[in-house]
Amino acid sequence: MTAATFKQEASALGFREGDYTDYSSKTSALRRFFAKGENGGLELRAMDGWRKVEDERSLIRAPHINARANAATAAGRDSSTAAGHDGSPKFVYLMAFFSALGGFLFGYDTGVVSGAMLLLKKELNLSALWQELLVSSTVGAAALAALAGGFLNGALGRRLCILLASFIFSVGGVILSLAPNKEVLLCGRLIVGLGIGVASMTVPVYIAEVSPPHLRGQLVTINTLFITGGQFIASVVDGAFSYLNHGGWRYMLGLSAVPAVLQFVGFLFLPESPRWLLQKGRSEQARQVLTHIRATENVNEEYDSIKSIIEEEEKESGGGPVLWRILTCAPARRALIVGCGLQMFQQLSGINTVMYYSATILQMAGVRDDKMAIWLAAATAFTNFLFTLVGVWLVERAGRRKLTLGSIIGTAISLSVLAVGFLLSAQASPPVTFHPRDPSSLNSTCTHYGFCEYCMLDPNCGFCYRENGSTILNSSCDPVDQANTEEAASGRCSNATQGSTGAFWAYNYCPTPYSWIVLLGLILYLAFFAPGMGPMPWTVNSEIYPLWARSTGNACSAGINWICNVLVSLTFLHMAEFLTYYGAFFLYSGLALLGFFFMLGCLPETKGLMLEDIETLFSRRLCTCGAFGGQNVHYIRVNGGECLSDEDISDGE
Ligand SMILES: O[C@H]1[C@H](O)[C@@H](O)[C@H](O)[C@@H](O)[C@H]1O
């Protein structure tokens, strides 16, 4: 195409010269975008990497394009109004609420088990292996179900999948609360894991597909708010029922059936995603749903643009299994890499380790009462929840990219602060000065350690000491009571934390003057992680795939999240043994930094765009996709999303 034809075409589309800039005449592979720049001027952009567009097609779609150009004149509200979404969003909020109950159950069921385990191991006399099984079976089942959820989502639709997940949650909750033995408990935990996996990948997709563009980020982020809310409520329930020595765990585990039934009943009355209906050719139903959820009859523009783009995408995405089509279609492949990368770095930056070990960290910081541990975990979960709320507020203001980048760099720094705190604590580790003559202690490995640091890293030992002001006196390394790590198996610390001997029992930590640095690191970590790296991987994944690839893309990335979750939780204790605590946290910090550079290069801004336009953000080389972020520019698709073979792309990855 020559510059002259380009100008001619632009004027046919209603653009005057001066309205557009940045025309490049590299004609072999052109794709054009109309964009609204920050200064308010319309820009007609030519971009590499796409076949030349067919003139008639763009002309035919000109009125629609102009409407979309107007719709995108500014971020947020304007775009929704111009695109005909001027109805009340109340119904969408209701849909988001009932969907996000799935997030709540995800948080509740993963969070509640630590408190339940304290009671279960005593009541059912569980070995370490069984404890491990009951905790990780759920996460393992979630990983498998998330991967399978892609197929279910495409075949059954989002609504049926959510109904299925809430049904599974309800059944799982009932089984757990009535379980007569550990084998049935394991079945219950596996069933609940299946529910978590399906819900974790379906809910964000459903919310994204029913939301208007200007609210989408916020509504999907509410799902993560519900996850952290579920984790917080779980820790409060754990605290409340921990005083019930018999059967407290039945309430803890069984209570999840309540929100599950609520969600099931709610979803009987909620509609299917209009995008999925359109994809299945149920156009009339799709239009009705859209009219209903936008609370206006004026949905023609939105309906037409979704429909035409879905049709184009369907034609152009080729045949074969969806995963294969994603891998061979450059923009979808890039989206998948970004989506999986986000989920992987979310877990590799250690959120679940930090949450799990928060009670220990707080004990190090001077909170000595072991009975308080469960409430300390609640305080951490609450902080996580509170800062996720900040994310809900920021996501449509700062945008996904800035929020993620700010969050991950802050997370990397806080992990280093945590590591420095652990390092200084290790260096100031008090020596063992008292060697008890108790025969059972003499046989244990604990007597070999000369410093608290080494004693604490051995899971079989704990540190027993007295205090005079800030001076540690009469300290010994004693074997832990395997049934109750809150006390030593024998000796001065064997009865309770602070027995009649006036001695303190430190399991998993050492008394140290640097604990405030560790505490500072923990607070900073949650403040940075929760608004961005907590919710954005879920939010961005719900947006970046074209419809034909959305279920499979989300299934893969959610699967990666769960697999990395298992990996990090299973390896932490071994890592702490080999690398020490500070080594482990420096490693997480390094991984978070790596994540920062990955996102700096690859993560585009998706704020305010229609889902159908987002694929175009991945039209360039992967490491330059991030360049689409940061500028307040909205790209409007002129032609359908061709999926080019790699040879067609002048600037492949
Ligand atoms: O986004 C969530 C959230 O940040 C949770 O606190 C965490 O436990 C999950 O693993 C994560 O996926």
XYZ file of C-alpha atoms and ligand atoms in Angstrom:
665
model
C 0.000 0.000 0.000
C 1.296 3.421 -0.844
C 1.063 6.443 1.374
C -1.499 7.911 -1.044
C -3.882 4.937 -0.826
C -3.449 4.925 2.864
C -4.501 8.573 3.075
C -7.408 7.961 0.742
C -8.637 5.101 2.823
C -8.231 7.034 6.003
C -10.335 9.853 4.640
C -13.023 7.357 3.572
C -13.052 6.231 7.182
C -13.688 9.777 8.290
C -10.153 10.742 9.306
C -8.631 13.999 8.145
C -4.963 14.490 7.399
C -3.405 15.564 10.650
C -5.699 13.235 12.544
C -3.231 10.454 12.111
C 0.494 10.054 12.456
C 3.129 7.427 12.260
C 2.404 5.919 8.892
C 5.129 3.585 7.833
C 5.248 2.429 4.263
C 6.679 -1.005 4.945
C 3.933 -2.460 2.852
C 4.654 -6.151 2.711
C 3.003 -6.944 5.986
C 0.713 -4.281 7.289
C -1.988 -4.155 9.784
C -3.531 -0.888 10.767
C -4.872 0.321 14.019
C -6.732 3.469 14.740
C -5.694 4.815 18.003
C -6.535 7.648 20.244
C -3.421 9.238 21.641
C -3.034 10.810 25.014
C -3.196 14.277 23.511
C -6.681 13.529 22.194
C -5.613 13.311 18.530
C -6.629 10.273 16.517
C -3.720 8.295 15.216
C -3.793 5.843 12.396
C -1.020 3.401 13.043
C 0.679 1.018 10.725
C 2.239 -1.965 12.307
C 4.532 -4.705 11.181
C 3.811 -8.334 11.358
C 0.496 -8.626 9.573
C -0.766 -9.201 6.088
C -2.027 -6.304 4.093
C -5.666 -5.671 4.937
C -8.402 -5.994 2.346
C -9.637 -2.554 1.509
C -13.310 -3.366 1.107
C -13.468 -5.148 4.373
C -12.148 -2.244 6.322
C -14.417 0.125 4.446
C -17.448 -2.037 5.069
C -16.651 -1.978 8.719
C -15.922 1.717 8.761
C -19.026 2.919 10.657
C -18.491 0.262 13.246
C -14.831 1.178 13.523
C -15.707 4.799 14.017
C -18.138 3.856 16.729
C -15.426 1.803 18.388
C -12.954 4.637 17.923
C -15.367 6.894 19.722
C -15.962 4.256 22.293
C -12.303 4.153 23.075
C -11.792 7.902 23.177
C -10.910 7.634 26.768
C -10.409 4.798 29.157
C -13.131 3.410 31.290
C -16.595 4.796 31.574
C -16.634 6.606 28.241
C -15.932 3.491 26.302
C -18.737 1.603 27.957
C -21.272 4.325 27.345
C -20.424 4.824 23.714
C -20.482 1.118 23.106
C -23.969 0.979 24.447
C -23.305 -0.305 27.935
C -25.096 2.546 29.563
C -27.333 0.371 31.673
C -26.953 -0.124 35.373
C -24.051 -2.420 36.220
C -25.894 -3.709 39.328
C -26.703 -7.026 37.733
C -23.073 -7.477 36.688
C -22.025 -6.860 40.297
C -24.477 -9.537 41.393
C -23.040 -11.949 38.832
C -19.512 -11.119 39.980
C -20.500 -11.687 43.610
C -21.995 -15.137 43.021
C -19.096 -16.146 40.782
C -16.509 -14.903 43.264
C -17.968 -17.249 45.878
C -15.904 -19.764 43.907
C -12.831 -17.674 44.815
C -13.977 -17.609 48.431
C -14.172 -21.413 48.480
C -10.740 -21.647 46.834
C -9.314 -19.485 49.650
C -11.327 -21.125 52.421
C -10.522 -24.711 51.519
C -6.815 -24.097 50.970
C -6.552 -21.969 54.132
C -8.629 -23.922 56.644
C -6.570 -27.094 56.597
C -3.618 -25.823 58.671
C -5.815 -25.145 61.720
C -7.872 -28.295 61.181
C -4.669 -30.329 61.035
C -3.637 -29.274 64.550
C -6.777 -30.980 65.877
C -6.885 -33.819 63.362
C -3.389 -35.093 64.045
C -4.205 -35.469 67.740
C -7.682 -36.920 67.313
C -6.953 -39.362 64.494
C -3.348 -39.918 65.488
C -2.060 -38.967 62.046
C 1.473 -39.730 60.943
C 3.520 -37.043 59.192
C 2.823 -38.777 55.865
C -0.940 -38.619 56.378
C -0.752 -34.979 57.388
C 1.216 -34.229 54.262
C -1.268 -36.226 52.161
C -4.295 -34.414 53.529
C -2.739 -31.010 52.821
C -1.215 -31.568 49.409
C -3.868 -33.879 47.930
C -6.173 -30.875 47.542
C -3.603 -28.776 45.734
C -2.612 -31.719 43.515
C -6.254 -32.417 42.603
C -6.740 -28.703 41.909
C -3.850 -28.773 39.423
C -5.369 -31.705 37.517
C -8.887 -30.255 37.586
C -7.671 -26.853 36.375
C -6.010 -28.531 33.384
C -9.127 -30.576 32.599
C -11.305 -27.516 33.201
C -10.276 -26.086 29.828
C -12.101 -28.829 27.993
C -15.127 -28.699 30.315
C -15.358 -24.930 29.914
C -15.422 -25.083 26.168
C -17.836 -28.014 26.007
C -20.274 -27.254 28.843
C -19.971 -23.492 29.114
C -18.893 -21.287 32.002
C -22.185 -21.425 33.899
C -22.443 -25.205 33.995
C -18.798 -25.449 35.069
C -19.437 -23.067 37.972
C -22.551 -25.052 38.920
C -20.492 -28.221 38.740
C -17.733 -26.714 40.910
C -20.192 -25.532 43.575
C -21.875 -28.934 43.579
C -18.471 -30.602 44.049
C -17.621 -28.154 46.863
C -20.916 -28.923 48.627
C -20.454 -32.690 48.371
C -16.815 -32.357 49.498
C -17.835 -30.208 52.489
C -20.458 -32.727 53.620
C -18.057 -35.679 53.247
C -15.350 -33.858 55.219
C -17.647 -32.939 58.068
C -18.992 -36.486 58.423
C -15.764 -38.408 57.701
C -15.496 -41.434 60.012
C -11.792 -42.045 59.304
C -8.719 -40.643 57.590
C -9.333 -42.470 54.302
C -12.719 -40.791 53.849
C -11.131 -37.492 54.842
C -8.614 -37.943 52.055
C -11.463 -38.569 49.574
C -13.157 -35.395 50.763
C -9.984 -33.345 50.366
C -9.469 -34.735 46.851
C -13.051 -33.885 45.891
C -12.723 -30.357 47.248
C -9.482 -29.993 45.244
C -11.364 -30.862 42.055
C -13.848 -28.077 42.827
C -11.060 -25.580 43.501
C -9.321 -26.406 40.218
C -12.429 -25.978 38.067
C -13.526 -22.820 39.912
C -10.073 -21.217 39.809
C -9.973 -21.255 36.020
C -13.664 -20.710 35.219
C -14.669 -17.873 37.519
C -12.223 -15.221 36.187
C -13.180 -16.116 32.605
C -16.917 -15.848 33.323
C -16.581 -12.510 35.112
C -14.363 -11.097 32.344
C -16.825 -12.185 29.655
C -19.886 -10.622 31.226
C -18.278 -7.367 32.410
C -18.209 -4.115 30.466
C -14.587 -3.165 29.613
C -14.336 -0.302 32.105
C -15.270 -2.533 35.068
C -13.710 -5.789 33.938
C -10.375 -5.483 35.765
C -12.040 -4.471 38.982
C -14.654 -7.219 38.888
C -12.180 -9.993 38.086
C -9.878 -8.692 40.824
C -12.807 -9.004 43.258
C -12.483 -12.743 42.736
C -8.962 -12.632 44.217
C -10.301 -10.419 47.001
C -12.703 -13.261 47.753
C -9.816 -15.773 47.670
C -7.908 -13.813 50.298
C -11.202 -13.170 52.157
C -11.784 -16.942 52.190
C -8.283 -17.473 53.578
C -8.933 -14.900 56.292
C -12.335 -16.316 57.303
C -10.792 -19.799 57.332
C -8.179 -18.655 59.825
C -10.840 -17.045 62.039
C -12.934 -20.232 61.932
C -9.759 -22.204 62.763
C -9.183 -19.931 65.729
C -12.745 -20.158 66.960
C -13.049 -23.937 66.752
C -9.524 -24.682 67.964
C -10.923 -24.536 71.519
C -13.233 -27.463 70.752
C -11.022 -30.444 71.412
C -13.433 -32.988 69.977
C -14.725 -32.667 66.448
C -13.713 -29.009 66.005
C -12.214 -29.965 62.653
C -15.619 -31.192 61.417
C -16.982 -27.657 61.659
C -13.848 -26.135 60.181
C -13.889 -28.352 57.107
C -17.646 -28.732 56.765
C -18.602 -25.052 56.920
C -17.465 -24.572 53.329
C -20.682 -26.292 52.225
C -22.635 -23.140 53.163
C -21.183 -20.730 50.551
C -21.053 -23.635 48.088
C -24.804 -24.235 48.330
C -25.422 -20.468 48.148
C -23.420 -20.285 44.936
C -25.166 -23.297 43.449
C -28.617 -21.836 44.099
C -27.559 -18.380 42.846
C -26.195 -19.792 39.611
C -29.416 -21.614 38.852
C -30.777 -18.116 38.159
C -27.770 -16.529 36.461
C -27.213 -16.584 32.697
C -24.469 -18.155 30.569
C -21.697 -15.929 29.190
C -22.951 -14.252 25.987
C -19.557 -14.782 24.369
C -19.671 -18.535 24.889
C -23.258 -18.612 23.566
C -22.166 -16.750 20.430
C -19.292 -19.129 19.938
C -21.746 -22.027 20.060
C -23.976 -20.322 17.490
C -26.756 -19.522 20.000
C -26.972 -15.925 18.782
C -30.511 -15.076 19.875
C -29.882 -16.265 23.393
C -26.590 -14.357 23.444
C -28.339 -11.132 22.439
C -30.978 -11.645 25.139
C -28.350 -12.216 27.807
C -26.378 -9.159 26.706
C -29.523 -7.034 26.777
C -30.311 -8.329 30.228
C -26.882 -7.853 31.772
C -26.331 -4.398 30.226
C -29.855 -3.416 31.325
C -30.446 -1.699 27.987
C -31.874 -2.598 24.592
C -29.055 -0.642 23.032
C -26.533 -3.480 22.724
C -26.325 -3.729 18.946
C -22.837 -2.283 18.597
C -21.343 -4.446 21.302
C -23.202 -7.511 20.052
C -22.172 -6.944 16.417
C -18.557 -6.339 17.193
C -18.274 -9.400 19.428
C -20.064 -11.518 16.846
C -18.068 -10.410 13.822
C -14.754 -10.771 15.559
C -15.620 -14.206 16.943
C -16.596 -15.295 13.431
C -13.339 -13.963 11.988
C -11.326 -15.611 14.724
C -13.069 -18.925 14.235
C -12.334 -18.857 10.514
C -8.750 -17.848 10.968
C -7.668 -19.957 13.889
C -7.472 -23.119 11.756
C -8.228 -26.710 12.730
C -6.837 -29.293 15.128
C -6.682 -29.461 18.918
C -6.894 -26.052 20.583
C -3.542 -26.337 22.348
C -1.874 -27.077 19.031
C -3.650 -24.121 17.421
C -2.463 -21.868 20.252
C 1.112 -23.063 19.897
C 1.130 -22.505 16.146
C -0.625 -19.143 16.240
C 1.939 -16.488 17.149
C -0.243 -13.953 19.063
C -2.064 -16.701 21.023
C 1.240 -18.421 21.754
C 2.718 -15.187 23.082
C -0.372 -14.632 25.234
C 0.012 -18.143 26.640
C 3.666 -17.540 27.503
C 2.796 -14.271 29.260
C -0.167 -15.862 31.087
C 1.785 -18.883 32.289
C 4.775 -16.689 33.186
C 2.585 -14.495 35.373
C 1.133 -17.487 37.213
C 4.530 -19.119 37.602
C 6.180 -15.991 39.031
C 3.217 -15.444 41.353
C 3.962 -18.733 43.051
C 7.770 -18.566 42.741
C 7.771 -15.333 44.684
C 6.794 -17.446 47.656
C 3.352 -16.159 48.729
C 2.217 -19.433 50.186
C 5.472 -19.996 52.071
C 5.315 -16.517 53.539
C 1.669 -17.037 54.538
C 2.364 -20.463 55.969
C 5.406 -19.353 57.946
C 3.963 -16.027 59.035
C 3.219 -17.341 62.521
C 6.859 -18.413 62.897
C 8.053 -15.066 61.591
C 5.858 -13.269 64.077
C 7.071 -15.496 66.894
C 10.614 -14.577 65.973
C 9.558 -10.983 66.203
C 8.762 -11.467 69.848
C 5.206 -12.806 70.093
C 5.902 -15.705 72.418
C 2.503 -17.171 73.205
C 2.092 -20.293 71.101
C -1.644 -20.331 71.656
C -1.588 -17.058 69.765
C -0.033 -18.630 66.658
C -3.367 -19.397 65.082
C -4.567 -15.812 65.597
C -1.298 -14.491 64.211
C -1.945 -16.435 61.044
C -5.368 -14.750 60.955
C -3.694 -11.334 61.257
C -1.448 -12.137 58.276
C -4.367 -13.410 56.214
C -6.269 -10.237 57.073
C -3.338 -8.066 55.922
C -3.249 -10.010 52.657
C -6.985 -9.402 52.231
C -6.718 -5.703 53.083
C -3.992 -5.043 50.533
C -5.861 -7.007 47.861
C -8.589 -4.413 48.366
C -6.020 -1.786 47.388
C -5.527 -3.780 44.186
C -9.263 -3.692 43.439
C -9.126 0.084 43.798
C -5.965 0.510 41.718
C -6.544 -1.873 38.834
C -8.695 0.462 36.730
C -6.718 3.534 37.791
C -3.084 2.490 37.418
C -3.808 -0.329 34.958
C -2.645 -3.959 35.060
C 0.896 -3.380 33.843
C 1.967 -0.649 36.262
C 0.297 -2.461 39.130
C 2.059 -5.739 38.331
C 5.458 -4.148 37.771
C 5.280 -2.036 40.931
C 4.088 -5.030 42.888
C 6.721 -7.500 41.753
C 9.666 -5.164 42.217
C 8.367 -4.307 45.704
C 7.932 -8.013 46.380
C 11.533 -8.702 45.322
C 12.814 -5.932 47.620
C 10.712 -7.101 50.580
C 11.919 -10.660 50.093
C 15.474 -9.328 50.321
C 14.572 -7.446 53.510
C 13.172 -10.700 54.918
C 16.334 -12.522 53.867
C 18.603 -9.873 55.454
C 16.546 -10.149 58.642
C 17.042 -13.922 58.670
C 20.740 -13.526 57.838
C 21.409 -11.092 60.695
C 19.368 -13.300 63.019
C 21.429 -16.320 62.001
C 24.661 -14.430 62.645
C 23.437 -13.321 66.027
C 22.178 -16.819 66.782
C 22.598 -17.574 70.519
C 24.920 -20.458 71.463
C 23.812 -23.597 73.292
C 25.139 -23.198 76.846
C 23.286 -25.831 78.824
C 23.592 -29.561 78.257
C 20.858 -31.526 80.006
C 21.663 -34.958 81.364
C 18.248 -36.371 80.619
C 18.869 -39.812 78.948
C 16.243 -39.358 76.237
C 17.878 -36.045 75.202
C 21.306 -37.603 75.167
C 20.249 -40.094 72.503
C 18.944 -37.466 70.110
C 20.852 -35.584 67.404
C 19.787 -32.327 69.037
C 22.656 -32.454 71.526
C 25.151 -32.092 68.643
C 24.280 -28.503 67.831
C 26.335 -25.648 69.241
C 24.078 -22.784 68.078
C 20.355 -22.151 68.015
C 20.438 -21.601 64.221
C 21.422 -25.233 63.495
C 19.155 -26.597 66.209
C 16.183 -24.690 64.749
C 16.800 -25.961 61.200
C 16.519 -29.574 62.375
C 12.786 -30.399 62.351
C 13.300 -32.818 65.278
C 14.723 -30.214 67.645
C 13.794 -26.969 69.353
C 15.579 -24.372 71.469
C 14.824 -24.134 75.184
C 16.084 -21.041 77.017
C 15.624 -18.516 79.781
C 15.793 -14.787 79.460
C 17.181 -11.996 81.568
C 16.264 -8.763 79.811
C 17.695 -9.275 76.358
C 20.279 -11.844 77.495
C 19.697 -15.527 76.715
C 20.614 -17.858 79.563
C 20.805 -21.610 80.101
C 19.957 -22.481 76.520
C 19.690 -26.066 75.302
C 18.724 -27.855 72.112
C 16.089 -30.465 72.965
C 14.050 -33.002 70.979
C 10.566 -31.826 70.058
C 7.394 -33.620 71.112
C 6.370 -35.057 67.713
C 2.676 -35.013 68.635
C 2.744 -31.397 69.709
C 5.518 -29.144 68.488
C 4.538 -26.555 71.079
C 6.617 -28.369 73.643
C 9.780 -30.408 74.047
C 9.610 -34.184 74.369
C 11.436 -33.961 77.684
C 13.245 -31.550 79.987
C 12.537 -28.014 81.098
C 10.350 -27.117 78.130
C 8.332 -30.306 78.069
C 5.134 -29.215 79.756
C 4.217 -25.995 78.090
C 5.869 -23.069 76.400
C 6.470 -21.319 79.635
C 6.303 -23.989 82.252
C 6.926 -23.672 85.944
C 10.659 -23.606 85.147
C 10.279 -20.191 83.508
C 11.914 -21.491 80.336
C 10.827 -20.547 76.791
C 10.464 -23.041 73.956
C 11.349 -21.845 70.456
C 10.445 -24.272 67.665
C 11.357 -23.213 64.112
C 12.872 -19.909 65.203
C 15.596 -18.391 67.335
C 15.275 -15.494 69.755
C 17.061 -12.592 68.094
C 17.421 -8.813 68.348
C 16.932 -8.490 64.553
C 13.463 -9.936 64.419
C 12.004 -6.473 63.721
C 13.691 -6.555 60.291
C 11.957 -9.849 59.553
C 8.648 -8.390 60.694
C 9.195 -5.304 58.534
C 9.949 -7.600 55.577
C 6.729 -9.540 56.154
C 4.552 -6.428 56.263
C 6.280 -4.908 53.219
C 5.899 -8.207 51.391
C 2.144 -8.380 51.897
C 1.702 -4.678 51.123
C 3.456 -5.093 47.775
C 2.381 -8.575 46.769
C -1.320 -8.461 47.578
C -2.474 -5.569 45.351
C -0.608 -6.718 42.226
C 1.045 -10.114 42.066
C -1.832 -11.691 44.013
C -4.702 -10.747 41.704
C -3.132 -9.655 38.379
C -2.104 -13.110 37.118
C -5.763 -14.201 37.372
C -7.116 -10.936 35.968
C -4.728 -10.691 33.032
C -5.192 -14.358 32.123
C -8.947 -13.871 31.894
C -8.372 -11.152 29.293
C -5.490 -11.960 27.005
C -6.682 -14.930 24.956
C -8.974 -14.774 21.935
C -12.265 -16.554 22.626
C -11.327 -19.773 20.819
C -8.219 -20.091 23.017
C -9.612 -18.676 26.279
C -10.657 -21.876 28.065
C -7.521 -23.781 27.139
C -5.227 -20.805 27.832
C -6.703 -20.312 31.280
C -6.618 -24.029 32.000
C -2.895 -24.187 31.204
C -1.967 -21.106 33.196
C -4.115 -22.096 36.208
C -2.532 -25.566 36.022
C 0.924 -23.950 36.112
C -0.138 -21.900 39.141
C -1.183 -25.013 41.069
C 1.840 -27.058 40.012
C 4.218 -24.289 41.127
C 2.205 -23.943 44.335
C 2.828 -27.627 45.172
C 6.453 -27.343 44.160
C 7.237 -24.331 46.323
C 5.400 -25.649 49.384
C 6.979 -29.085 49.151
C 10.506 -27.796 48.672
C 10.572 -24.974 51.216
C 11.593 -26.986 54.259
C 14.309 -28.837 52.374
C 15.540 -25.590 50.906
C 15.642 -24.039 54.356
C 17.707 -27.006 55.544
C 20.198 -26.770 52.678
C 20.259 -23.043 52.016
C 19.035 -21.804 55.443
C 16.082 -19.427 55.698
C 17.964 -16.441 54.355
C 19.243 -18.455 51.393
C 15.686 -19.533 50.545
C 14.340 -15.984 50.735
C 17.234 -14.558 48.684
C 16.382 -17.191 46.082
C 12.716 -16.137 45.996
C 13.828 -12.530 45.750
C 16.027 -13.364 42.744
C 13.141 -15.200 41.091
C 10.825 -12.228 41.664
C 13.431 -9.941 40.078
C 13.585 -12.249 37.077
C 9.799 -12.036 36.926
C 10.029 -8.242 36.923
C 12.219 -8.220 33.803
C 9.998 -10.769 32.088
C 6.927 -8.611 32.676
C 8.711 -5.392 31.822
C 9.352 -6.781 28.371
C 6.276 -8.887 27.744
C 3.233 -7.667 29.641
C 1.042 -5.246 27.664
C -1.627 -2.990 29.180
C -5.129 -4.372 28.724
C -7.049 -1.743 30.664
C -10.216 -0.393 29.025
C -9.968 -2.550 25.886
C -12.671 -4.831 24.619
C -11.713 -8.486 25.058
C -11.800 -8.918 21.286
C -9.151 -6.212 20.791
C -6.651 -7.536 23.273
C -5.218 -10.197 20.966
C -3.776 -7.414 18.816
C -1.482 -6.437 21.699
C 0.420 -9.633 21.051
C 0.992 -8.920 17.397
C 4.615 -8.016 17.933
C 7.693 -9.862 19.033
C 7.154 -11.253 22.562
C 9.811 -9.202 24.301
C 8.352 -5.990 22.858
C 4.707 -6.662 23.763
C 5.242 -4.736 26.963
C 5.892 -1.602 24.905
C 2.119 -1.448 24.398
C 1.705 -0.569 28.011
C 2.295 2.727 29.681
C 0.873 4.875 26.910
C -2.730 5.841 27.205
C -3.463 4.617 23.701
C -6.364 2.472 22.629
C -5.995 0.274 19.581
C -8.953 -0.489 17.422
C -8.973 -3.551 15.237
C -9.501 -2.837 11.574
C -9.367 -6.331 10.284
C -9.831 -9.748 11.866
C -7.153 -11.463 13.893
C -5.297 -13.478 11.314
C -3.215 -16.217 12.716
C -0.127 -16.102 10.637
C 2.332 -18.838 10.227
C 5.746 -17.899 11.498
C 7.029 -17.223 7.980
C 4.373 -14.582 7.481
C 5.591 -12.639 10.430
C 8.353 -10.267 9.595
C 9.442 -9.842 13.193
C 8.870 -13.228 14.793
C 9.879 -13.930 18.388
O -3.906 -15.047 44.009
C -3.913 -15.928 45.076
C -3.719 -15.192 46.389
O -2.662 -14.339 46.325
C -3.575 -16.131 47.549
O -3.274 -15.427 48.730
C -2.594 -17.255 47.315
O -2.632 -18.146 48.400
C -2.855 -17.990 46.036
O -1.899 -18.994 45.816
C -2.894 -17.028 44.871
O -3.145 -17.714 43.683
